[in-house]
């Protein structure tokens, strides 16, 4: 049993890659060849004027040829795939992230951490993405080289094929191709399209770079010792499997039969805590959930803000009332007044005396508000309010926003257009005086058709004998409507209206557009001010939403510590307590002792819910939210692993049992002492004896480590407590301290 777990936890699996030295020698220059797969991006690019190639007199020669880092990065929608290869350590790292900000802050952080020599991307990437890749990640460090390669290099199927046929050392040579893929799947997530495309594409690019000028490949070999998943410093790593297992997000498709239509957030943790009232706030809160942080200063600042807002009901209501009028970036100019109201709320709050234990003025969010919503934004507000009026009325079918009093000529046109219906009724009366009673049975009116002109409209076709008596009626066109036939005639008066009034509708629109273009030119220099104010508004929306959720659901502030502990009193599950008539809370106590805990009990006793609630409380603490418990002391974690649910699909040629094995393999391979591991009913997909053996081997592997991770293993296998299956290692503790018929047993070290 221990042999199996040890085999699955090995992290150094060499992969053969030929002639990497050739790549190192040729990486210092970028050449554009008509027969090459690469394109140079330089000053000739009309949309991207920054030079990507390093100058010849830089310090690139000082960098060791054996210490190069080659990175591949692609983007589809908001998903970004990253892979990089380090020539000094012979390791490849892969990751995929969701970027909501076009400045790509996560990619900039990756660049800063790894400091790539060359970045490869597809020729199909847009200029904005390429420009972000070429930007300096630090003032003192030269910008990396960026090379565009043909998009077929990053084809999913070709990339997956390259990865599947990697020659991996450290694995038994008698394994077939399918079995090797299962082992590789513990190193790289084949279910992540962006990871596969980035890493497989990088392999193809490296092999292409290995070709010498004669098209030959050097016979030397350099080994890739391992393929690892990149974890960003400063972020709690939570993968898609854990998101699904903990029900952090849940997308509900449209109710139509074909699922066509907009999706919505279902019954999920994000859905429960999302009390945001702006689009920007919802987007930012989702980003917080996707990337929990490890910076205790930032987390505690969020908690301080939530603690004050939780107690200040009037303030949260006032903030949300103002935030409802804050629009997204394209329509932000309508929101300047609402942003200024938010500043006013903070000014009132800072001027009053408070009984808060935390000084309100010391919160970072307060400084951000007064910095972002300042004199520049006030100037923009004066420009906008002097030009725009969103509440004005100017007749039917015409929405105008330029305020009255700005342009005298425009005001006259608006006044004419607003009184046009009454004026045309008078024109109709004059026309009727020239028409005999022969057409009195028809409905007659004078109408204005934008871009066409003015007409005398008759409901019904005028008889020819009658029409001959009125030669000045010139038929323009006939329209068929649901009410019958409409005939449009030109008369002397309608022709005169065309000359005197003209096309009022489009005259007004053209003049307003010219005024708006002038306004846009005047506030263009304040674009950064508007964006900064929008970001602050989004952050206020997020912390306000979390404060309202904490108040509504009875959450408490967690105590974040650097110590590697996890202590929870009367913890509850975020979602389960909303659906159960009576929820039984439970405690958790993991310190330096009791690192590995086995949770047992009968079916439907809440084993899985208990394990998930511990993970969710830990997760919420790392986004800076209050948590469902009476008390929570949370040590900073680096990753949350789950072996809870197996999502089966015909797109993956794996049984549910093999999926379980792969999840455990990833857990064994990547977990550290700062990780939290959830194992729920592992071994149920095979024979009972084999399942017990696999579970015991996994627990023994964790127990054999000098600093094991925090493990919660839920099982109904009572046989594991047999000393023949699970020897008593260290100090064995067994107690029935959990409520609702649950029992825990654990090791202490």
XYZ file of C-alpha atoms in Angstrom:
749
model
C 0.000 0.000 0.000
C 2.733 2.443 0.912
C 4.600 1.574 -2.286
C 1.608 2.615 -4.379
C 1.223 5.960 -2.597
C 4.942 6.637 -2.787
C 4.893 5.951 -6.511
C 1.973 8.341 -7.062
C 3.619 11.120 -5.031
C 6.918 11.251 -6.958
C 7.531 14.736 -8.314
C 10.607 14.243 -10.490
C 9.601 12.603 -13.745
C 12.166 13.398 -16.450
C 10.953 14.049 -19.971
C 13.354 13.857 -22.882
C 13.836 17.015 -24.900
C 16.522 17.227 -27.517
C 19.133 19.949 -27.913
C 17.901 22.624 -25.555
C 21.342 24.222 -25.773
C 20.627 25.057 -29.393
C 17.532 26.908 -28.262
C 19.549 28.832 -25.678
C 22.092 29.871 -28.294
C 19.490 31.119 -30.750
C 17.056 32.806 -28.327
C 18.872 36.149 -28.170
C 17.652 37.307 -31.604
C 14.385 37.383 -33.473
C 14.522 36.930 -37.214
C 11.610 37.189 -39.622
C 11.818 34.609 -42.408
C 9.252 33.992 -45.094
C 9.559 30.247 -44.595
C 9.518 30.446 -40.789
C 6.657 29.791 -38.428
C 7.498 32.979 -36.522
C 6.719 36.645 -37.124
C 8.562 39.607 -35.721
C 6.541 42.157 -33.800
C 8.434 45.431 -33.971
C 8.026 49.080 -34.751
C 6.290 48.334 -38.060
C 3.216 47.042 -36.260
C 0.707 49.891 -36.572
C -1.148 48.975 -33.418
C 1.794 48.004 -31.275
C 4.713 50.425 -31.578
C 6.936 49.010 -28.878
C 10.099 47.248 -29.969
C 10.043 43.657 -28.745
C 13.557 42.663 -29.702
C 16.355 43.259 -27.249
C 19.015 45.736 -28.340
C 22.411 44.470 -29.226
C 24.223 46.342 -26.482
C 22.063 45.153 -23.585
C 23.126 42.834 -20.794
C 21.560 39.713 -22.264
C 25.007 38.217 -22.802
C 25.552 38.285 -19.056
C 22.736 35.780 -18.591
C 23.943 32.209 -18.502
C 22.897 30.106 -21.488
C 21.800 27.409 -19.041
C 19.553 29.802 -17.146
C 16.956 30.752 -19.739
C 13.200 30.739 -19.208
C 10.878 30.236 -22.177
C 7.213 31.038 -21.688
C 4.113 30.429 -23.820
C 0.952 32.420 -23.176
C -2.399 32.386 -25.011
C -5.830 33.820 -24.297
C -9.342 32.755 -25.291
C -12.257 34.761 -23.976
C -11.187 35.559 -20.429
C -9.212 32.340 -19.895
C -5.423 32.567 -20.139
C -3.116 29.563 -20.459
C 0.535 29.821 -19.366
C 3.428 27.370 -19.611
C 7.120 28.015 -19.089
C 10.309 25.967 -19.215
C 13.351 26.663 -17.038
C 16.589 25.448 -18.634
C 18.518 25.501 -15.352
C 16.128 23.256 -13.423
C 14.749 21.419 -16.501
C 11.207 21.862 -15.179
C 8.048 22.903 -16.970
C 5.283 24.756 -15.128
C 1.714 25.178 -16.355
C -1.350 27.104 -15.198
C -4.581 28.666 -16.416
C -6.287 31.701 -14.937
C -9.343 33.860 -15.522
C -8.484 37.485 -16.324
C -11.272 40.041 -15.913
C -8.982 43.053 -16.308
C -7.526 43.837 -19.733
C -4.315 44.938 -18.031
C -3.779 41.223 -17.192
C -2.545 41.704 -13.609
C -2.110 37.967 -13.020
C 0.057 37.553 -16.121
C 2.116 40.555 -15.033
C 2.605 38.830 -11.670
C 3.696 35.616 -13.422
C 6.178 37.592 -15.516
C 7.541 39.259 -12.379
C 7.938 35.934 -10.561
C 9.591 33.924 -13.339
C 11.249 36.744 -15.375
C 11.000 35.014 -18.774
C 13.664 35.438 -21.428
C 11.260 34.895 -24.340
C 7.462 34.825 -24.449
C 5.764 32.949 -27.287
C 2.189 33.602 -28.297
C -0.119 32.978 -31.240
C -0.381 35.219 -34.292
C -4.149 35.280 -33.688
C -3.830 37.081 -30.357
C -5.047 40.686 -30.495
C -2.737 43.675 -30.204
C -3.917 44.582 -26.703
C -2.896 41.144 -25.394
C 0.494 41.278 -27.146
C 1.116 44.752 -25.791
C 0.472 43.525 -22.249
C 2.951 40.662 -22.761
C 5.683 43.021 -23.933
C 5.330 45.492 -21.072
C 8.042 45.758 -18.455
C 7.175 43.901 -15.279
C 9.689 45.951 -13.290
C 11.475 49.220 -13.960
C 14.869 47.699 -13.247
C 14.357 44.624 -15.441
C 14.441 44.596 -19.230
C 11.188 43.769 -20.994
C 11.101 40.184 -22.301
C 11.342 39.211 -25.930
C 7.956 38.420 -27.495
C 7.683 36.136 -30.502
C 4.561 35.364 -32.486
C 4.234 31.841 -33.849
C 1.564 30.351 -36.070
C -1.675 29.516 -34.291
C -1.610 25.838 -35.257
C 1.168 25.375 -32.698
C -1.481 25.879 -30.010
C -4.140 23.621 -31.506
C -5.738 21.643 -28.663
C -5.684 18.249 -30.337
C -2.102 18.599 -31.584
C -0.943 19.930 -28.210
C -2.643 17.072 -26.360
C -1.086 14.554 -28.749
C 2.405 15.936 -28.041
C 1.855 15.715 -24.288
C 0.483 12.184 -24.435
C 3.597 10.906 -26.212
C 6.175 12.488 -23.940
C 8.842 9.991 -22.881
C 8.519 10.113 -19.126
C 11.226 8.580 -17.018
C 10.570 7.257 -13.540
C 7.544 5.324 -14.761
C 7.682 1.627 -15.483
C 8.653 0.939 -19.063
C 5.985 -1.760 -19.463
C 3.136 0.776 -19.176
C 1.170 1.282 -22.359
C 0.319 4.681 -23.805
C -3.049 4.894 -22.022
C -1.489 4.080 -18.663
C 1.228 6.692 -19.193
C -1.451 9.280 -19.899
C -3.027 8.535 -16.515
C 0.323 9.230 -14.851
C 0.791 12.433 -16.879
C -2.682 13.514 -15.842
C -1.414 13.820 -12.271
C 1.154 16.373 -13.472
C -0.994 18.412 -15.856
C -4.761 18.800 -15.953
C -5.844 17.409 -19.327
C -9.325 18.724 -18.564
C -8.016 22.299 -18.818
C -7.968 23.237 -22.484
C -5.812 26.323 -21.927
C -3.192 24.387 -19.918
C -2.963 21.730 -22.621
C -2.739 24.235 -25.463
C -0.082 26.356 -23.742
C 2.137 23.472 -22.609
C 1.757 21.392 -25.783
C 2.357 24.476 -27.889
C 5.498 25.300 -25.919
C 6.826 21.782 -26.541
C 6.327 22.237 -30.282
C 7.993 25.653 -30.208
C 10.984 24.336 -28.272
C 11.395 21.480 -30.733
C 11.165 23.965 -33.613
C 13.799 26.166 -32.000
C 16.089 23.152 -31.669
C 16.447 22.869 -35.411
C 19.789 24.264 -36.509
C 20.290 26.321 -39.634
C 20.577 23.153 -41.737
C 17.307 21.711 -40.506
C 19.015 18.978 -38.494
C 18.441 18.077 -34.871
C 21.366 17.666 -32.543
C 21.555 14.252 -30.954
C 22.128 15.502 -27.423
C 19.357 15.175 -24.838
C 18.252 17.454 -22.047
C 15.658 16.163 -19.621
C 12.531 17.848 -18.333
C 12.591 16.555 -14.810
C 8.950 17.308 -14.078
C 5.805 19.084 -15.213
C 4.328 21.004 -12.304
C 1.331 23.238 -11.811
C 2.347 26.827 -11.204
C 1.000 28.373 -8.012
C 1.192 32.134 -7.822
C 2.798 33.579 -4.736
C 0.266 35.410 -2.670
C -2.774 33.406 -3.807
C -4.602 30.426 -2.331
C -4.715 27.847 -5.111
C -8.194 26.418 -5.658
C -8.676 24.445 -8.871
C -11.848 23.821 -10.877
C -12.380 20.416 -9.244
C -12.460 22.035 -5.808
C -14.750 24.794 -7.059
C -17.229 22.150 -8.203
C -16.870 20.001 -5.083
C -17.458 22.923 -2.710
C -20.174 24.425 -4.936
C -18.452 27.790 -4.919
C -19.898 28.567 -8.360
C -22.845 26.975 -10.113
C -24.059 28.047 -13.532
C -27.724 27.397 -14.307
C -28.487 27.230 -18.013
C -31.530 28.790 -19.583
C -34.764 26.904 -19.049
C -35.406 26.487 -22.781
C -35.185 23.003 -24.215
C -31.965 23.720 -26.109
C -30.461 25.766 -23.278
C -30.400 28.825 -25.530
C -30.364 32.066 -23.609
C -28.468 33.763 -20.821
C -27.158 31.688 -17.946
C -27.402 32.744 -14.324
C -25.696 31.963 -11.053
C -27.410 29.070 -9.293
C -27.472 27.975 -5.657
C -23.815 28.482 -4.789
C -21.561 30.141 -2.233
C -20.901 33.007 -4.628
C -24.623 33.370 -5.276
C -25.354 33.519 -1.536
C -22.772 36.211 -0.790
C -23.198 38.222 -3.978
C -25.220 41.204 -2.740
C -23.530 43.582 -5.214
C -25.685 46.104 -7.045
C -23.266 47.066 -9.846
C -21.890 45.110 -12.775
C -18.345 46.114 -11.828
C -18.872 44.981 -8.245
C -20.170 41.563 -9.271
C -17.238 41.154 -11.620
C -14.699 42.099 -8.946
C -16.316 39.881 -6.297
C -16.172 36.944 -8.689
C -12.475 37.679 -9.170
C -11.997 37.629 -5.370
C -13.638 34.210 -5.279
C -11.488 32.957 -8.147
C -8.275 34.209 -6.516
C -8.282 34.056 -2.716
C -5.243 35.871 -1.355
C -2.611 35.177 1.288
C -1.650 38.765 2.140
C -2.807 39.152 5.737
C -2.656 42.951 5.542
C -5.114 43.052 2.647
C -7.351 40.393 4.221
C -7.451 42.146 7.590
C -8.182 45.485 5.918
C -11.188 43.923 4.174
C -12.306 42.372 7.450
C -11.964 45.716 9.249
C -14.111 47.394 6.593
C -16.737 44.653 6.731
C -16.811 44.807 10.534
C -17.644 48.519 10.464
C -20.147 48.238 7.618
C -21.834 45.261 9.264
C -22.702 47.429 12.266
C -23.588 50.530 10.207
C -26.915 49.579 8.621
C -27.767 53.132 7.536
C -24.414 53.546 5.838
C -24.698 50.300 3.856
C -28.192 51.234 2.694
C -27.022 54.692 1.614
C -24.008 53.237 -0.203
C -26.107 50.720 -2.102
C -28.640 53.408 -3.056
C -25.816 55.459 -4.581
C -24.064 52.468 -6.132
C -27.214 51.484 -8.029
C -26.675 54.588 -10.161
C -23.042 53.724 -10.950
C -22.805 52.223 -14.422
C -20.107 50.178 -16.079
C -17.111 51.827 -17.778
C -18.786 52.560 -21.177
C -21.607 54.483 -19.428
C -19.598 55.777 -16.494
C -20.081 59.449 -17.364
C -23.681 59.063 -16.223
C -22.415 57.957 -12.807
C -20.204 60.877 -11.747
C -22.940 62.289 -9.545
C -23.457 58.930 -7.828
C -19.698 58.581 -7.267
C -19.658 62.009 -5.642
C -22.524 60.912 -3.380
C -20.374 57.972 -2.234
C -17.601 60.392 -1.285
C -20.151 62.444 0.638
C -21.253 59.373 2.604
C -17.655 58.686 3.602
C -17.127 62.317 4.568
C -20.149 62.203 6.865
C -18.974 58.936 8.401
C -15.448 60.236 9.078
C -16.755 63.457 10.652
C -18.860 61.646 13.243
C -17.672 60.028 16.435
C -17.834 56.266 16.447
C -17.719 53.567 19.033
C -15.991 51.202 16.608
C -12.948 49.400 17.913
C -11.401 50.076 14.504
C -10.716 53.680 13.514
C -12.729 54.342 10.365
C -10.248 56.817 8.910
C -7.466 54.199 9.052
C -9.193 51.927 6.558
C -7.474 51.725 3.178
C -10.808 51.994 1.395
C -11.348 55.444 2.919
C -8.036 56.664 1.537
C -8.896 55.198 -1.857
C -12.240 57.006 -1.919
C -10.750 60.420 -1.137
C -7.896 59.834 -3.560
C -9.893 58.526 -6.540
C -12.997 60.691 -6.074
C -11.308 64.070 -5.799
C -10.979 67.419 -7.551
C -10.342 65.910 -10.982
C -13.560 63.928 -10.819
C -15.385 67.021 -9.559
C -14.114 68.917 -12.608
C -15.347 66.104 -14.873
C -18.675 66.260 -13.080
C -18.985 70.003 -13.742
C -18.158 69.466 -17.417
C -20.762 66.750 -17.728
C -23.555 68.437 -15.767
C -23.024 71.633 -17.767
C -23.493 69.762 -21.036
C -25.708 66.749 -20.357
C -29.208 66.351 -18.972
C -30.403 62.747 -18.941
C -33.891 63.553 -17.651
C -35.042 65.977 -20.343
C -37.939 65.364 -22.745
C -38.033 66.375 -26.391
C -41.079 64.844 -27.965
C -41.811 61.279 -28.979
C -39.178 58.961 -30.475
C -36.315 61.358 -29.777
C -34.051 60.969 -26.758
C -31.732 63.921 -26.308
C -29.142 64.389 -23.578
C -27.578 67.791 -24.325
C -28.896 70.269 -21.772
C -30.989 73.292 -22.700
C -29.203 76.622 -22.644
C -25.913 75.318 -24.048
C -26.654 76.032 -27.724
C -29.351 78.536 -28.760
C -29.801 77.058 -32.230
C -30.178 73.543 -30.828
C -32.724 74.782 -28.291
C -34.813 76.315 -31.099
C -34.767 73.054 -33.048
C -35.807 71.067 -29.962
C -38.633 73.502 -29.271
C -39.842 73.179 -32.861
C -39.650 69.401 -32.727
C -41.484 69.261 -29.408
C -44.337 71.410 -30.788
C -44.352 69.692 -34.178
C -47.446 67.464 -33.580
C -49.675 70.450 -32.733
C -48.282 72.459 -35.641
C -48.964 69.628 -38.117
C -52.556 69.381 -36.862
C -53.040 73.040 -37.799
C -51.549 72.342 -41.220
C -54.055 69.523 -41.664
C -56.946 71.866 -40.882
C -55.742 74.262 -43.590
C -55.438 71.415 -46.089
C -58.945 70.209 -45.313
C -60.362 73.633 -46.227
C -59.127 73.110 -49.784
C -60.637 69.632 -50.030
C -64.365 69.060 -50.718
C -66.630 66.787 -48.746
C -65.969 64.010 -51.265
C -62.991 62.818 -49.156
C -64.349 63.687 -45.721
C -64.839 59.988 -45.093
C -61.085 59.468 -45.172
C -58.824 59.963 -42.152
C -56.576 62.849 -43.117
C -53.424 63.969 -41.272
C -50.136 65.699 -41.943
C -47.133 63.590 -40.906
C -43.379 63.953 -40.669
C -41.195 61.040 -41.764
C -37.513 61.509 -40.763
C -35.084 61.653 -43.701
C -38.050 61.572 -46.134
C -40.118 64.694 -45.473
C -43.631 65.939 -44.763
C -46.752 64.370 -46.310
C -50.536 64.521 -46.315
C -51.644 61.035 -45.264
C -55.018 59.552 -46.197
C -56.208 56.293 -44.708
C -57.577 54.465 -47.800
C -57.051 54.824 -51.550
C -58.418 58.060 -53.062
C -60.754 57.317 -56.010
C -59.428 58.421 -59.417
C -62.513 60.511 -60.216
C -62.023 62.471 -57.026
C -58.264 62.728 -57.400
C -58.630 64.374 -60.819
C -60.409 67.305 -59.172
C -57.389 67.972 -56.923
C -54.343 68.013 -59.228
C -52.120 69.551 -56.561
C -52.235 66.211 -54.646
C -49.128 64.339 -55.840
C -48.998 60.684 -54.771
C -45.609 59.916 -53.191
C -46.001 56.318 -52.005
C -48.509 53.817 -50.645
C -47.983 51.789 -47.465
C -49.851 48.655 -46.428
C -50.615 48.464 -42.714
C -52.651 46.204 -40.479
C -55.403 48.853 -40.453
C -55.527 49.108 -44.228
C -53.915 51.080 -47.039
C -52.254 54.437 -46.354
C -51.616 56.897 -49.172
C -48.997 59.646 -48.753
C -49.363 62.767 -50.905
C -47.218 65.822 -51.427
C -48.879 69.241 -51.455
C -47.705 72.826 -51.808
C -47.689 73.178 -48.029
C -45.726 69.941 -47.378
C -43.116 70.977 -49.952
C -42.846 74.339 -48.213
C -42.354 72.559 -44.858
C -39.506 70.564 -46.398
C -37.772 73.810 -47.336
C -38.483 75.792 -44.169
C -38.201 73.161 -41.406
C -36.262 70.414 -43.129
C -35.274 67.177 -41.387
C -35.585 68.342 -37.770
C -34.900 64.924 -36.250
C -31.482 64.465 -37.819
C -30.531 68.116 -37.492
C -30.927 67.736 -33.709
C -29.004 64.441 -33.655
C -26.128 65.826 -35.736
C -25.752 68.884 -33.520
C -25.859 66.775 -30.335
C -23.241 64.388 -31.695
C -20.923 67.289 -32.467
C -21.358 68.635 -28.918
C -20.773 65.166 -27.427
C -17.608 64.696 -29.486
C -16.313 67.983 -28.128
C -17.208 66.886 -24.585
C -15.427 63.545 -25.080
C -12.311 65.371 -26.240
C -12.391 67.566 -23.128
C -12.711 64.673 -20.644
C -10.387 62.278 -22.481
C -7.470 63.378 -20.318
C -9.477 62.312 -17.248
C -10.021 58.727 -18.437
C -7.651 57.367 -15.785
C -9.545 59.316 -13.115
C -12.860 57.790 -14.191
C -11.404 54.273 -14.268
C -9.852 54.690 -10.816
C -13.167 55.916 -9.421
C -14.949 52.953 -11.018
C -12.513 50.493 -9.401
C -13.035 52.073 -5.994
C -16.813 51.904 -6.470
C -16.539 48.224 -7.370
C -14.483 47.517 -4.241
C -16.967 49.397 -2.058
C -19.763 47.376 -3.645
C -17.931 44.120 -2.814
C -17.191 44.858 0.849
C -20.701 46.259 1.316
C -22.164 43.074 -0.152
C -20.048 40.895 2.143
C -21.016 43.037 5.152
C -24.731 42.680 4.357
C -24.322 38.914 3.918
C -22.460 38.656 7.233
C -25.223 40.590 8.984
C -28.052 38.637 7.341
C -26.559 35.180 7.903
C -24.929 35.681 11.321
C -21.281 35.307 10.264
C -18.329 36.213 12.492
C -14.919 37.653 11.795
C -12.173 35.016 11.416
C -8.826 35.411 13.149
C -6.141 35.071 10.441
C -2.742 33.924 11.682
C 0.627 32.930 10.287
C 0.554 29.850 12.529
C -0.294 26.604 10.766
C -3.533 25.980 12.676
C -7.201 25.458 11.916
C -9.536 25.954 14.894
C -13.283 26.358 14.358
C -16.013 26.469 16.977
C -19.584 25.634 15.928
C -18.792 25.828 12.258
C -21.639 25.688 9.748
C -21.964 24.961 6.033
C -22.762 28.082 3.992
C -25.404 26.403 1.811
C -26.589 23.456 3.879
C -27.802 25.605 6.760
C -30.043 27.487 4.316
C -31.855 24.306 3.247
C -31.989 22.221 6.450
C -34.724 22.742 9.023
C -32.166 22.178 11.756
C -28.443 22.331 11.181
C -26.032 20.777 13.695
C -22.774 22.790 13.944
C -19.437 21.101 14.633
C -15.964 21.981 15.853
C -12.579 21.516 14.206
C -9.233 21.554 15.986
C -6.079 21.020 13.925
C -2.770 22.347 15.196
C 0.682 20.779 15.125
C -1.075 17.704 16.447
C -3.974 15.849 14.897
C -2.987 16.694 11.330
C -4.718 13.687 9.780
C -8.338 13.215 10.805
C -10.636 10.372 9.830
C -14.358 11.145 9.987
C -16.674 8.154 10.254
C -20.370 7.638 10.765
C -23.446 6.113 9.144
C -24.754 7.188 5.763
C -26.595 10.515 5.718
C -24.949 11.599 8.973
C -23.198 14.606 7.395
C -19.605 13.428 6.913
C -19.193 15.155 3.548
C -20.953 18.318 4.707
C -18.631 18.552 7.710
C -15.491 18.270 5.575
C -16.816 20.788 3.053
C -17.764 23.301 5.732
C -14.180 23.299 7.027
C -12.881 23.964 3.507
C -15.469 26.673 2.837
C -14.726 28.494 6.091
C -11.028 28.407 5.196
C -11.799 29.615 1.670
C -14.015 32.507 2.799
C -11.412 33.644 5.302
C -8.872 33.947 2.480
C -11.076 36.262 0.416
C -11.544 38.530 3.421
C -15.100 37.514 4.278
C -16.749 36.757 7.585
C -17.433 33.049 8.126
C -20.334 30.887 9.399
C -19.084 29.922 12.853
C -19.024 31.119 16.440
C -15.245 31.442 16.335
C -12.598 30.698 13.732
C -8.796 30.826 13.948
C -7.463 30.230 10.439
C -3.806 29.774 9.594
C -2.717 30.896 6.131
C -2.994 27.998 3.664
C -1.464 27.590 0.218
C -3.947 25.240 -1.456
C -7.182 23.341 -0.952
C -7.380 19.829 -2.456
C -10.551 17.772 -2.759
C -11.349 14.183 -3.620
C -15.076 14.556 -3.203
C -16.987 14.280 -6.462
C -16.112 12.561 -9.727
C -17.440 14.384 -12.776
C -17.760 11.718 -15.442
C -17.962 12.581 -19.133
C -17.600 10.714 -22.412
C -14.986 13.304 -23.376
C -12.545 11.774 -20.869
C -11.592 8.143 -21.360
C -11.422 7.437 -17.636
C -13.628 5.485 -15.301
C -14.909 7.139 -12.133
C -12.414 5.082 -10.132
C -9.525 6.263 -12.334
C -10.679 9.871 -11.894
C -10.595 9.310 -8.111
C -7.071 7.908 -8.346
C -5.929 10.868 -10.404
C -7.300 13.357 -7.867
C -5.513 11.544 -5.023
C -2.340 11.444 -7.110
C -2.433 15.230 -7.603
C -3.032 15.655 -3.868
C -0.077 13.456 -2.924
C 2.201 15.063 -5.472
C 1.561 18.747 -4.742
C 0.350 19.070 -1.148
C 2.490 20.767 1.507
C 2.182 21.275 5.249
C 0.135 24.404 4.497
C -2.406 22.516 2.366
C -5.886 21.376 3.330
C -6.878 18.010 1.839
C -10.427 16.630 1.759
C -10.877 12.934 0.981
C -14.460 11.718 0.800
C -15.255 8.017 0.394
C -12.076 7.262 -1.529
C -11.936 3.623 -2.597
C -15.665 3.129 -3.061
C -15.297 2.538 -6.811
C -13.529 -0.827 -6.542
C -13.499 -3.957 -4.398
C -13.893 -3.248 -0.697
C -10.547 -4.813 0.171
C -8.757 -2.828 -2.536
C -10.516 0.387 -1.537
C -9.505 -0.054 2.111
C -5.926 -0.734 1.045
C -5.740 2.333 -1.178
C -7.196 4.605 1.491
C -4.870 3.282 4.171
C -1.860 3.594 1.869
C -2.753 7.210 1.140
C -3.117 8.064 4.829
C 0.135 6.290 5.659
C 1.932 8.247 2.952
C 0.706 11.505 4.481
C 1.598 10.285 7.974
C 5.134 9.356 6.934
C 5.957 12.947 6.014
C 7.867 15.149 8.373
C 5.273 17.926 7.976
C 2.036 16.428 6.706
C -0.832 18.525 5.359
C -4.114 18.955 7.194
C -6.259 15.994 6.082
C -9.960 15.324 6.598
C -10.783 11.824 5.344
C -14.446 10.767 5.419
C -15.182 7.066 5.126
C -17.599 4.369 6.231
C -14.846 1.716 6.060
C -14.644 0.702 9.709
C -11.960 -1.855 8.768
C -9.313 0.872 8.466
C -9.117 1.030 12.254
C -7.752 -2.505 12.256
C -4.112 -2.216 13.251
C -3.189 -4.601 10.440
C -4.522 -2.093 7.908
C -3.601 1.179 9.574
C -0.784 0.859 12.110
C -0.818 3.320 14.983
C 1.807 5.833 13.951
C 2.786 8.515 16.429
C 0.162 9.339 19.028
C -3.213 7.876 18.073
C -6.298 9.785 19.190
C -9.814 8.491 18.795
C -12.856 10.331 20.087
C -16.511 10.884 19.340
C -16.347 14.647 19.699
C -18.401 15.569 16.620
C -22.147 15.959 16.828
C -24.817 14.297 14.699
C -23.484 10.718 15.050
C -20.065 11.597 13.631
C -16.782 10.287 14.981
C -13.250 11.489 14.341
C -9.974 9.704 14.730
C -6.596 11.262 14.074
C -2.834 11.131 14.373
C -0.819 13.609 16.395
C 2.796 14.481 15.703
